[in-house]
Coordinates of C-alpha atoms and ligand atoms in Angstrom, one line a residue:
X1 CA -76.0 -2.3 3.6
X2 CA -74.3 -2.6 7.7
X3 CA -76.0 -0.9 10.5
X4 CA -73.6 1.9 12.0
X5 CA -72.9 2.1 15.6
X6 CA -71.8 4.9 17.6
X7 CA -70.4 4.0 21.3
X8 CA -68.1 5.4 23.5
X9 CA -66.8 1.6 24.3
X10 CA -66.9 -2.0 22.4
X11 CA -65.1 -4.5 24.2
X12 CA -64.1 -8.2 21.2
X13 CA -64.8 -10.5 23.8
X14 CA -66.7 -12.0 26.3
X15 CA -65.0 -14.0 28.7
X16 CA -63.5 -13.0 32.3
X17 CA -62.2 -9.4 30.9
X18 CA -64.1 -8.1 28.9
X19 CA -67.6 -9.4 31.1
X20 CA -65.7 -6.7 33.5
X21 CA -65.2 -3.2 31.2
X22 CA -68.7 -4.2 30.1
X23 CA -70.3 -4.0 33.2
X24 CA -68.3 -2.0 35.2
X25 CA -68.0 1.4 31.8
X26 CA -72.4 0.7 31.8
X27 CA -72.5 0.5 35.6
X28 CA -70.7 4.7 34.9
X29 CA -73.1 5.5 32.3
X30 CA -71.6 4.8 29.4
X31 CA -72.8 3.1 26.1
X32 CA -70.8 -0.1 25.9
X33 CA -71.2 -2.7 22.7
X34 CA -70.0 -6.2 23.3
X35 CA -68.6 -9.1 20.9
X36 CA -68.8 -12.1 20.8
X37 CA -68.4 -14.5 18.9
X38 CA -68.6 -18.2 20.7
X39 CA -70.3 -18.2 24.3
X40 CA -70.6 -15.6 27.1
X41 CA -67.9 -16.5 29.8
X42 CA -64.8 -17.5 27.9
X43 CA -63.0 -20.0 28.4
X44 CA -63.1 -19.3 32.6
X45 CA -66.8 -20.5 33.0
X46 CA -66.3 -23.0 30.2
X47 CA -63.1 -25.0 29.9
X48 CA -61.2 -23.5 31.5
X49 CA -61.3 -22.3 35.9
X50 CA -65.2 -23.5 36.6
X51 CA -64.4 -26.7 35.3
X52 CA -60.9 -28.1 36.5
X53 CA -62.2 -26.3 39.8
X54 CA -65.5 -28.7 40.1
X55 CA -64.2 -31.9 38.0
X56 CA -61.3 -31.8 40.9
X57 CA -64.1 -31.6 43.9
X58 CA -65.3 -34.0 42.5
X59 CA -62.5 -36.0 42.7
X60 CA -61.6 -34.8 45.6
X61 CA -64.4 -36.6 47.7
X62 CA -63.2 -39.8 45.6
X63 CA -60.3 -39.8 47.4
X64 CA -61.7 -38.8 50.8
X65 CA -63.2 -42.1 50.0
X66 CA -59.8 -44.3 50.0
X67 CA -58.3 -42.0 53.2
X68 CA -61.7 -42.3 55.8
X69 CA -59.8 -45.1 57.4
X70 CA -57.0 -42.6 58.8
X71 CA -60.2 -40.9 60.8
X72 CA -61.5 -44.8 62.1
X73 CA -63.8 -44.6 59.9
X74 CA -63.3 -48.2 56.6
X75 CA -61.5 -46.8 53.2
X76 CA -63.7 -48.0 50.3
X77 CA -62.3 -47.8 46.5
X78 CA -64.9 -45.1 44.9
X79 CA -67.5 -46.4 42.6
X80 CA -67.1 -44.2 39.6
X81 CA -70.3 -43.1 37.7
X82 CA -68.0 -40.9 34.9
X83 CA -71.6 -40.2 33.5
X84 CA -73.1 -38.8 36.4
X85 CA -69.4 -36.9 37.1
X86 CA -69.8 -35.3 33.8
X87 CA -73.0 -34.0 34.8
X88 CA -72.1 -32.4 38.0
X89 CA -69.5 -30.3 35.9
X90 CA -71.8 -29.5 33.4
X91 CA -74.7 -28.3 36.2
X92 CA -72.0 -25.9 38.1
X93 CA -71.2 -24.6 34.7
X94 CA -74.7 -23.7 34.9
X95 CA -75.4 -22.8 38.2
X96 CA -72.8 -19.9 37.1
X97 CA -73.6 -19.1 33.7
X98 CA -77.1 -17.0 34.3
X99 CA -73.6 -14.2 36.0
X100 CA -72.3 -14.2 31.9
X101 CA -75.9 -14.3 30.3
X102 CA -76.4 -12.1 27.4
X103 CA -80.0 -11.6 29.6
X104 CA -77.7 -9.3 31.9
X105 CA -75.8 -8.2 30.2
X106 CA -78.4 -6.6 28.2
X107 CA -80.3 -6.1 31.9
X108 CA -77.2 -4.4 32.7
X109 CA -77.2 -1.6 29.5
X110 CA -74.3 -3.6 27.2
X111 CA -75.5 -4.0 23.7
X112 CA -73.9 -7.4 23.0
X113 CA -73.7 -9.1 20.0
X114 CA -73.3 -12.7 19.5
X115 CA -70.6 -12.7 16.1
X116 CA -66.7 -11.9 15.7
X117 CA -65.1 -8.7 15.5
X118 CA -62.2 -7.4 13.4
X119 CA -60.4 -3.8 12.8
X120 CA -61.4 -3.3 9.4
X121 CA -59.2 0.7 10.6
X122 CA -58.0 2.3 12.8
X123 CA -62.3 3.3 14.7
X124 CA -64.0 0.7 13.1
X125 CA -64.9 -2.9 14.3
X126 CA -67.3 -4.8 12.3
X127 CA -68.8 -8.2 13.0
X128 CA -68.0 -11.7 10.9
X129 CA -71.5 -11.4 8.8
X130 CA -71.7 -8.1 8.4
X131 CA -74.4 -6.5 9.8
X132 CA -72.4 -4.0 12.0
X133 CA -70.0 -1.2 12.0
X134 CA -68.9 -0.1 15.2
X135 CA -67.1 3.1 16.0
X136 CA -66.2 3.3 19.1
X137 CA -64.0 6.0 21.3
X138 CA -62.2 3.7 22.9
X139 CA -61.2 -0.3 22.3
X140 CA -61.5 -3.2 24.1
X141 CA -59.7 -6.9 22.4
X142 CA -60.1 -9.4 25.4
X143 CA -60.2 -12.4 23.3
X144 CA -57.9 -14.6 25.8
X145 CA -56.1 -17.0 24.1
X146 CA -56.2 -22.0 22.9
X147 CA -54.1 -24.2 23.9
X148 CA -50.5 -24.0 21.5
X149 CA -50.6 -27.1 20.8
X150 CA -46.1 -28.5 20.2
X151 CA -45.2 -30.1 16.8
X152 CA -44.6 -33.3 17.6
X153 CA -44.5 -35.7 14.3
X154 CA -48.0 -37.6 13.9
X155 CA -49.7 -35.3 16.9
X156 CA -52.2 -34.2 14.0
X157 CA -52.6 -37.9 13.1
X158 CA -54.5 -37.9 16.1
X159 CA -58.1 -37.0 18.0
X160 CA -56.0 -35.4 21.0
X161 CA -58.2 -33.6 23.9
X162 CA -57.6 -29.8 25.0
X163 CA -59.1 -27.8 28.1
X164 CA -61.8 -27.2 25.5
X165 CA -62.5 -31.1 24.5
X166 CA -61.2 -32.8 27.9
X167 CA -64.6 -31.9 29.9
X168 CA -66.6 -33.9 27.7
X169 CA -65.8 -37.1 27.7
X170 CA -69.0 -39.4 29.4
X171 CA -67.2 -41.9 29.9
X172 CA -63.5 -42.5 31.8
X173 CA -60.1 -42.5 30.1
X174 CA -59.0 -45.7 30.8
X175 CA -55.5 -43.9 30.4
X176 CA -54.7 -40.3 30.4
X177 CA -51.5 -38.7 29.2
X178 CA -51.2 -35.7 29.7
X179 CA -48.5 -33.4 27.0
X180 CA -47.1 -30.8 29.7
X181 CA -46.6 -30.9 33.7
X182 CA -47.8 -26.7 33.9
X183 CA -50.6 -26.6 36.2
X184 CA -53.3 -28.0 33.7
X185 CA -51.5 -30.6 33.2
X186 CA -51.2 -31.8 37.2
X187 CA -54.3 -29.9 38.1
X188 CA -56.1 -32.5 35.8
X189 CA -53.7 -35.9 36.5
X190 CA -54.2 -35.3 39.0
X191 CA -58.6 -35.2 38.4
X192 CA -58.4 -38.6 36.7
X193 CA -55.6 -40.4 38.0
X194 CA -58.3 -39.6 41.8
X195 CA -61.6 -40.6 40.2
X196 CA -59.7 -44.0 38.9
X197 CA -57.9 -43.4 34.7
X198 CA -54.1 -45.0 34.3
X199 CA -52.2 -41.3 34.3
X200 CA -48.8 -40.8 32.6
X201 CA -47.3 -36.7 32.4
X202 CA -44.8 -36.7 29.3
X203 CA -43.0 -33.1 30.4
X204 CA -39.9 -31.6 28.0
X205 CA -38.8 -30.4 31.0
X206 CA -39.5 -29.9 34.9
X207 CA -43.1 -30.3 36.7
X208 CA -44.4 -28.0 37.8
X209 CA -40.7 -25.3 36.5
X210 CA -42.1 -22.2 36.9
X211 CA -42.9 -22.8 40.9
X212 CA -40.4 -23.1 43.7
X213 CA -38.2 -25.8 43.5
X214 CA -39.4 -26.3 47.4
X215 CA -42.5 -26.2 47.7
X216 CA -43.3 -28.3 44.0
X217 CA -41.8 -31.5 45.4
X218 CA -43.6 -31.3 48.0
X219 CA -46.5 -31.3 45.3
X220 CA -44.8 -33.8 43.4
X221 CA -44.2 -36.2 45.9
X222 CA -48.1 -36.7 46.4
X223 CA -48.8 -36.5 42.4
X224 CA -46.5 -39.6 42.8
X225 CA -47.9 -41.4 45.9
X226 CA -50.9 -41.4 44.0
X227 CA -49.5 -43.5 41.4
X228 CA -48.7 -40.5 38.3
X229 CA -46.3 -41.1 36.5
X230 CA -43.9 -38.9 35.5
X231 CA -41.3 -38.5 32.8
X232 CA -40.0 -34.8 33.1
X233 CA -37.4 -34.2 30.9
X234 CA -38.1 -36.2 27.9
X235 CA -38.7 -35.3 24.1
X236 CA -41.9 -36.4 22.0
X237 CA -40.0 -38.2 18.6
X238 CA -43.5 -38.9 17.1
X239 CA -46.8 -40.0 17.7
X240 CA -48.7 -43.2 15.5
X241 CA -53.2 -43.6 16.4
X242 CA -53.3 -46.7 18.3
X243 CA -54.0 -49.8 16.0
X244 CA -57.0 -51.0 17.7
X245 CA -59.3 -48.6 16.8
X246 CA -62.7 -49.6 17.6
X247 CA -61.4 -50.3 21.6
X248 CA -59.4 -46.7 21.6
X249 CA -60.2 -44.4 19.3
X250 CA -58.6 -41.8 21.2
X251 CA -55.7 -43.9 21.6
X252 CA -52.4 -43.2 20.9
X253 CA -48.7 -43.7 21.1
X254 CA -46.4 -41.5 22.4
X255 CA -42.4 -42.7 22.1
X256 CA -40.0 -40.8 24.2
X257 CA -36.1 -39.9 24.8
X258 CA -35.3 -38.7 28.2
X259 CA -33.4 -35.1 26.6
X260 CA -29.6 -35.2 28.0
X261 CA -27.3 -32.4 29.3
X262 CA -26.9 -31.0 26.0
X263 CA -30.0 -31.5 24.6
X264 CA -29.0 -34.3 22.9
X265 CA -31.2 -37.2 22.7
X266 CA -31.1 -40.4 25.8
X267 CA -32.6 -43.8 25.8
X268 CA -35.3 -43.7 23.4
X269 CA -39.2 -45.5 25.6
X270 CA -42.9 -45.3 24.9
X271 CA -46.4 -45.0 25.9
X272 CA -49.5 -46.0 25.1
X273 CA -52.4 -43.8 25.3
X274 CA -56.4 -44.6 25.9
X275 CA -56.7 -40.9 25.1
X276 CA -53.9 -37.8 24.6
X277 CA -54.8 -34.4 26.7
X278 CA -52.7 -31.3 24.8
X279 CA -51.7 -28.9 27.8
X280 CA -48.2 -27.2 27.1
X281 CA -48.9 -23.5 27.8
X282 CA -51.5 -20.8 25.7
X283 CA -51.6 -19.3 22.7
X284 CA -52.2 -15.9 22.5
X285 CA -56.0 -15.3 20.1
X286 CA -54.2 -12.6 18.2
X287 CA -55.6 -14.1 13.9
X288 CA -58.4 -12.2 12.4
X289 CA -58.7 -9.2 14.7
X290 CA -56.8 -7.3 11.6
X291 CA -55.0 -5.9 14.3
X292 CA -53.3 -4.0 10.8
X293 CA -55.9 -1.5 10.1
X294 CA -56.2 -1.6 13.5
X295 CA -52.7 0.0 14.1
X296 CA -51.7 -2.8 17.2
X297 CA -48.4 -4.2 17.2
X298 CA -48.5 -8.3 18.5
X299 CA -46.5 -10.9 18.1
X300 CA -46.4 -14.5 18.5
X301 CA -47.1 -13.8 23.1
X302 CA -50.1 -12.2 22.5
X303 CA -50.5 -8.2 21.9
X304 CA -48.3 -5.6 23.4
X305 CA -49.2 -3.6 25.4
X306 CA -47.8 -0.8 28.1
X307 CA -48.6 -0.8 32.3
X308 CA -51.9 0.8 30.7
X309 CA -52.9 -1.6 29.0
X310 CA -53.4 0.7 25.8
X311 CA -51.1 -0.3 22.6
X312 CA -49.6 0.6 20.2
X313 CA -53.4 3.1 19.0
X314 CA -54.6 4.8 21.9
X315 CA -57.5 4.2 21.0
X316 CA -56.9 0.2 22.0
X317 CA -56.1 -1.2 24.7
X318 CA -56.2 -5.1 25.5
X319 CA -56.2 -6.8 27.8
X320 CA -56.4 -11.1 29.9
X321 CA -55.2 -13.6 27.9
X322 CA -54.7 -12.2 24.4
X323 CA -52.4 -9.1 26.3
X324 CA -49.3 -12.3 26.1
X325 CA -48.4 -11.9 30.5
X326 CA -49.8 -13.4 33.6
X327 CA -52.8 -16.2 32.5
X328 CA -55.3 -15.7 34.7
X329 CA -58.9 -14.8 35.5
X330 CA -57.9 -12.1 38.3
X331 CA -55.4 -11.2 36.4
X332 CA -58.0 -10.6 33.3
X333 CA -59.8 -8.5 35.9
X334 CA -57.5 -7.0 37.4
X335 CA -56.7 -5.6 33.6
X336 CA -60.1 -4.9 33.5
X337 CA -60.0 -2.4 36.5
X338 CA -56.7 -0.6 35.2
X339 CA -58.9 0.1 31.3
X340 CA -62.2 1.3 32.9
X341 CA -60.4 3.8 35.6
X342 CA -57.8 4.9 32.2
X343 CA -61.2 5.1 30.1
X344 CA -63.2 6.8 32.4
X345 CA -61.2 8.7 34.4
X346 CA -57.7 9.3 32.5
X347 CA -56.2 8.1 35.6
X348 CA -52.9 6.5 33.3
X349 CA -53.5 3.6 36.2
X350 CA -50.8 0.8 35.5
X351 CA -50.6 -2.8 35.6
X352 CA -48.5 -4.3 38.6
X353 CA -48.0 -7.9 38.0
X354 CA -46.1 -8.4 41.5
X355 CA -49.1 -7.9 43.9
X356 CA -50.9 -10.9 42.0
X357 CA -50.9 -14.3 44.0
X358 CA -51.2 -17.5 41.2
X359 CA -52.4 -21.0 42.7
X360 CA -51.7 -24.2 41.5
X361 CA -55.3 -27.1 42.6
X362 CA -53.6 -29.4 43.7
X363 CA -54.4 -31.9 46.9
X364 CA -52.2 -30.2 48.3
X365 CA -52.4 -26.6 46.9
X366 CA -49.5 -24.7 45.9
X367 CA -49.8 -20.6 46.3
X368 CA -47.1 -17.6 45.8
X369 CA -47.3 -13.9 46.0
X370 CA -44.4 -10.5 44.7
X371 CA -40.8 -12.2 45.3
X372 CA -40.2 -15.2 44.8
X373 CA -37.2 -16.7 47.7
X374 CA -34.6 -16.4 43.9
X375 CA -36.4 -13.3 42.8
X376 CA -35.8 -11.1 45.7
X377 CA -32.1 -12.8 46.0
X378 CA -31.2 -11.3 42.7
X379 CA -33.0 -8.2 44.0
X380 CA -31.6 -7.6 47.6
X381 CA -28.8 -7.5 49.1
X382 CA -29.6 -9.4 52.1
X383 CA -33.4 -11.5 52.0
X384 CA -34.6 -12.8 55.2
X385 CA -36.1 -16.6 54.8
X386 CA -39.3 -17.6 57.6
X387 CA -40.7 -20.9 57.5
X388 CA -43.5 -22.2 59.5
X389 CA -44.6 -26.6 58.8
X390 CA -48.1 -27.9 58.5
X391 CA -46.8 -30.5 60.5
X392 CA -46.7 -27.5 63.6
X393 CA -50.3 -26.6 62.7
X394 CA -52.6 -28.2 64.7
X395 CA -55.7 -28.2 62.1
X396 CA -53.8 -30.1 59.8
X397 CA -52.6 -32.6 62.6
X398 CA -56.8 -32.4 63.5
X399 CA -57.8 -32.8 59.8
X400 CA -54.3 -35.5 58.6
X401 CA -52.4 -32.9 56.4
X402 CA -49.7 -32.2 57.7
X403 CA -47.6 -31.9 54.6
X404 CA -46.5 -28.3 53.6
X405 CA -45.2 -25.2 54.4
X406 CA -45.5 -21.5 54.9
X407 CA -42.3 -19.6 53.1
X408 CA -41.7 -15.5 53.5
X409 CA -39.6 -13.7 51.8
X410 CA -38.9 -10.5 54.1
X411 CA -36.1 -7.3 52.9
X412 CA -33.7 -6.8 55.9
X413 CA -35.8 -4.3 57.3
X414 CA -38.8 -6.8 57.1
X415 CA -40.7 -5.9 55.5
X416 CA -43.1 -8.7 52.8
X417 CA -41.2 -9.1 49.5
X418 CA -43.0 -12.8 49.1
X419 CA -44.9 -15.5 49.8
X420 CA -45.2 -19.2 49.3
X421 CA -47.5 -21.7 50.9
X422 CA -47.6 -25.7 50.1
X423 CA -50.4 -27.1 51.6
X424 CA -54.3 -27.6 52.2
X425 CA -56.2 -24.4 50.6
X426 CA -52.7 -23.2 50.1
X427 CA -55.6 -21.0 47.8
X428 CA -57.1 -19.0 50.2
X429 CA -54.4 -18.9 53.0
X430 CA -53.3 -16.4 49.8
X431 CA -55.0 -14.1 49.9
X432 CA -54.2 -12.6 53.6
X433 CA -50.4 -12.4 51.8
X434 CA -51.9 -10.8 48.7
X435 CA -52.6 -7.9 50.8
X436 CA -49.4 -8.8 53.0
X437 CA -47.4 -7.8 49.6
X438 CA -49.7 -5.6 47.6
X439 CA -49.5 -2.9 50.8
X440 CA -45.4 -3.0 52.2
X441 CA -46.6 -4.3 55.2
X442 CA -43.7 -5.2 57.5
X443 CA -43.8 -9.2 58.9
X444 CA -44.0 -7.7 62.6
X445 CA -47.2 -6.5 62.2
X446 CA -48.7 -9.9 61.7
X447 CA -46.8 -10.8 64.6
X448 CA -49.2 -8.1 66.2
X449 CA -52.7 -9.4 64.6
X450 CA -55.2 -12.4 66.1
X451 CA -55.5 -14.6 64.2
X452 CA -58.6 -17.3 65.3
X453 CA -57.4 -21.2 66.6
X454 CA -57.4 -23.5 65.2
X455 CA -56.8 -22.9 62.3
X456 CA -54.4 -23.4 58.7
X457 CA -53.6 -19.0 58.2
X458 CA -52.4 -20.0 62.0
X459 CA -48.7 -20.7 59.6
X460 CA -48.2 -17.2 58.9
X461 CA -48.9 -16.3 61.8
X462 CA -46.0 -18.0 63.9
X463 CA -43.8 -17.4 60.6
X464 CA -43.2 -14.5 61.4
X465 CA -43.3 -14.9 65.1
X466 CA -39.9 -17.4 63.9
X467 CA -38.4 -13.6 63.1
X468 CA -38.5 -13.4 66.8
X469 CA -37.3 -16.3 68.4
X470 CA -33.7 -14.6 69.4
X471 CA -34.9 -11.9 71.0
X472 CA -36.1 -13.6 74.7
X473 CA -32.5 -14.7 75.2
X474 CA -31.0 -11.0 74.2
X475 CA -29.2 -9.2 77.1
X476 CA -30.9 -6.3 75.9
X477 CA -34.0 -7.1 76.5
X478 CA -32.9 -9.2 79.8
X479 CA -32.0 -5.8 81.4
X480 CA -35.2 -4.3 80.5
X481 CA -36.7 -7.0 82.6
X482 CA -34.6 -6.6 84.8
X483 CA -34.5 -2.9 85.1
X484 CA -38.7 -2.9 85.2
X485 CA -38.7 -5.9 88.0
X486 CA -36.1 -3.6 90.0
X487 CA -38.5 -0.7 89.3
X488 CA -41.5 -3.2 91.1
Ligands
LIG1 C1 -58.1 -25.8 31.9 C2 -57.6 -24.4 32.7 C3 -57.5 -24.1 34.0 C4 -58.2 -23.0 33.8 N1 -57.8 -22.0 35.9 C5 -57.3 -21.3 36.4 C6 -57.9 -20.9 36.8 O1 -57.8 -22.0 38.7 N2 -57.5 -19.7 38.0 C7 -57.2 -19.2 37.0 O2 -57.3 -17.7 37.6 N3 -57.0 -18.9 35.4 C8 -57.4 -20.3 35.5 N4 -57.5 -20.4 34.2 C9 -57.3 -19.3 33.0 C10 -58.1 -18.8 32.4 O3 -59.7 -19.0 31.9 C11 -57.5 -17.2 31.8 O4 -57.0 -16.3 32.7 C12 -59.1 -16.9 31.6 O5 -60.3 -17.3 31.1 C13 -58.8 -15.5 30.8 O6 -59.9 -14.5 30.6 P1 -59.7 -13.9 28.8 O7 -61.1 -12.8 29.3 O8 -58.8 -12.8 28.8 O9 -59.8 -14.7 27.5 P2 -61.1 -15.8 27.4 O10 -61.8 -15.8 29.0 O11 -60.4 -16.7 26.7 O12 -62.0 -15.2 27.1 C14 -61.6 -14.6 25.6 C15 -63.1 -14.8 24.7 O13 -63.5 -13.5 23.8 C16 -64.1 -14.1 22.2 N5 -63.5 -13.7 21.6 C17 -62.2 -14.9 20.8 N6 -62.2 -14.2 19.4 C18 -63.5 -13.2 18.6 C19 -63.6 -12.4 17.6 N7 -62.8 -11.9 17.4 N8 -64.4 -11.6 18.3 C20 -65.5 -11.8 19.3 N9 -65.0 -12.2 20.1 C21 -64.1 -13.2 20.6 C22 -63.9 -15.8 22.9 O14 -65.1 -16.9 22.3 C23 -64.0 -15.7 24.6 O15 -65.1 -15.9 25.1 C24 -57.4 -21.8 33.4 C25 -57.5 -21.9 32.2 C26 -57.7 -23.0 32.0 C27 -57.5 -23.9 30.6
LIG2 N1 -54.8 -22.8 39.3 C1 -54.8 -21.6 37.5 O1 -54.5 -20.6 38.1 C2 -54.2 -22.2 36.1 C3 -54.9 -24.0 36.2 C4 -54.0 -24.2 34.9 C5 -54.5 -23.0 33.5 N2 -54.2 -21.6 34.1 C6 -53.0 -20.9 33.5 O2 -53.4 -21.5 31.7 C7 -52.2 -21.1 31.4 C8 -51.6 -22.6 31.2 O3 -51.1 -23.5 31.8 P1 -50.4 -24.8 30.7 O4 -50.3 -25.8 32.4 O5 -50.6 -25.6 29.6 O6 -49.2 -23.6 30.3 P2 -47.9 -24.0 30.8 O7 -46.7 -22.9 30.1 O8 -47.9 -23.1 32.2 O9 -46.8 -25.5 31.2 C9 -47.0 -26.0 30.0 C10 -45.6 -27.2 30.4 O10 -45.7 -28.0 29.1 C11 -44.5 -28.1 28.8 N3 -44.5 -28.2 27.4 C12 -44.4 -27.4 26.6 N4 -43.8 -28.0 24.6 C13 -43.9 -30.1 25.6 C14 -43.2 -30.9 24.7 N5 -43.9 -30.3 23.1 N6 -43.5 -31.4 24.8 C15 -43.7 -32.4 26.7 N7 -44.2 -30.8 27.2 C16 -43.1 -30.1 26.5 C17 -44.0 -26.7 29.4 O11 -42.2 -27.0 29.5 C18 -44.6 -26.7 30.4 O12 -44.1 -27.1 31.6 C19 -50.7 -21.4 32.5 O13 -50.0 -21.2 32.4 C20 -52.2 -20.3 33.7 O14 -52.1 -19.4 34.0 C21 -53.5 -21.3 35.5

């Protein structure tokens, strides 16, 4: 006989989205039950953002040692102890884990059940072990996503890696071949290259193809300079396991062809990998949730939600990666905030995807918020583009980080529609522009604040000032100055 629980809110999934809903709702005195079938903290903490950024930080230190001669210090080729790098990555996870732990959440008053949950009807969730049946006034599905594995012939015969397994390597891969040149592919390609691995990316279309090519080309040039082999526009025809399994237990040969115009296969080629990482996008975790029983509509992309994050069942919300939109930790957190407002205060708060920034943590970093130039040109009759290069920034010069620029898109009245930054600390610089876009601020406001010198963020203010570059030579302005002079 299972225990019957009645609660205000039942959250399924204790990742970035689910934890935020649980903590906020409990703080307002709601009864919350939180179900988690795996590790508390979900993808971001255990197999996503945190380990990838910790690995990138290690790789950054290795690269700094190679580049030290630029600063008058002898460059050295670093000796990388991959087991120690692995331990660093996992100690960072360990340092953050208490924030997401069962103990912390129980301390906040949340009832945590470490079991998978599934709907048995429109108002009931049961746990996989059959011990609990939960009836709630509202349900929040926050079950995230998993690596989507492409249907390539032979892939099932090789022990490929995904984000769930790559961070457990304790020996450096000799030749890492990455399938997919999106954010996961490029971040992990550069990190492994800097840590001394040979790295190849096989990408079906273009590297970072969702980004403005004017900016992504700066990142791509750097990846090539660092010795990463990029094959864009390829079709992987088949994969074979390595012949010598003792020498390369994870090895494989990947046969591919360059796709020509019209999608026709061109010249055939192959690459031999000691390790293969699949980074070809994500699949929403919707199976085994009993969504049919709950009357919740979904597709391959994920659970269908309205802008309020409500599903086709008015008691059930879906947030984060499983909702099939943008897949970022800050989006899951943003969704969580909307859902808490909508469940507790019936505010009908709606998602505004326009204000959501994104950052790819390569070196240089690539960050964006709002409309891209191409989107703005489609939507508005007149747009203005402002740019400022890192090469014209004193701090960037001092740090020898002159690759990159900021690009700001405004409408004809000067309202900021979007901003993109490629360069050192682009992810920090974009914060201010995310605020500017969310508040629909005018570029004039950015000329009027004082930016501390010397900082990289000054590139934004200089780009804004460039909007008024022709002001001193305007006859009207000259006349006003002469008139004021005449007055004494
Ligand atoms: C390598 C990598 C790097 C990334 N880097 C970044 C980054 O730098 N910045 C960024 O913003 N985003 C990044 N992301 C994306 C980010 O990790 C996700 O967008 C985020 O984790 C989504 O949060 P979520 O709450 O929707 O899902 P998750 O964090 O995945 O949480 C879902 C949880 O639900 C649990 N669950 C699933 N089904 C059930 C069930 N039936 N019952 C109970 N529990 C269940 C899962 O075990 C999991 O713990 C990265 C992703 C990857 C893979
Ligand atoms: N810094 C960050 O915020 C960050 C970092 C990593 C991941 N993420 C999130 O995780 C999500 C998933 O990242 P991702 O890089 O896996 O997905 P993605 O969808 O962004 O990129 C996948 C790439 O794989 C390519 N591809 C697909 N099938 C292929 C095939 N058969 N052969 C060769 N190439 C193929 C696609 O053309 C695409 O370029 C991202 O959309 C992002 O939201 C964010």
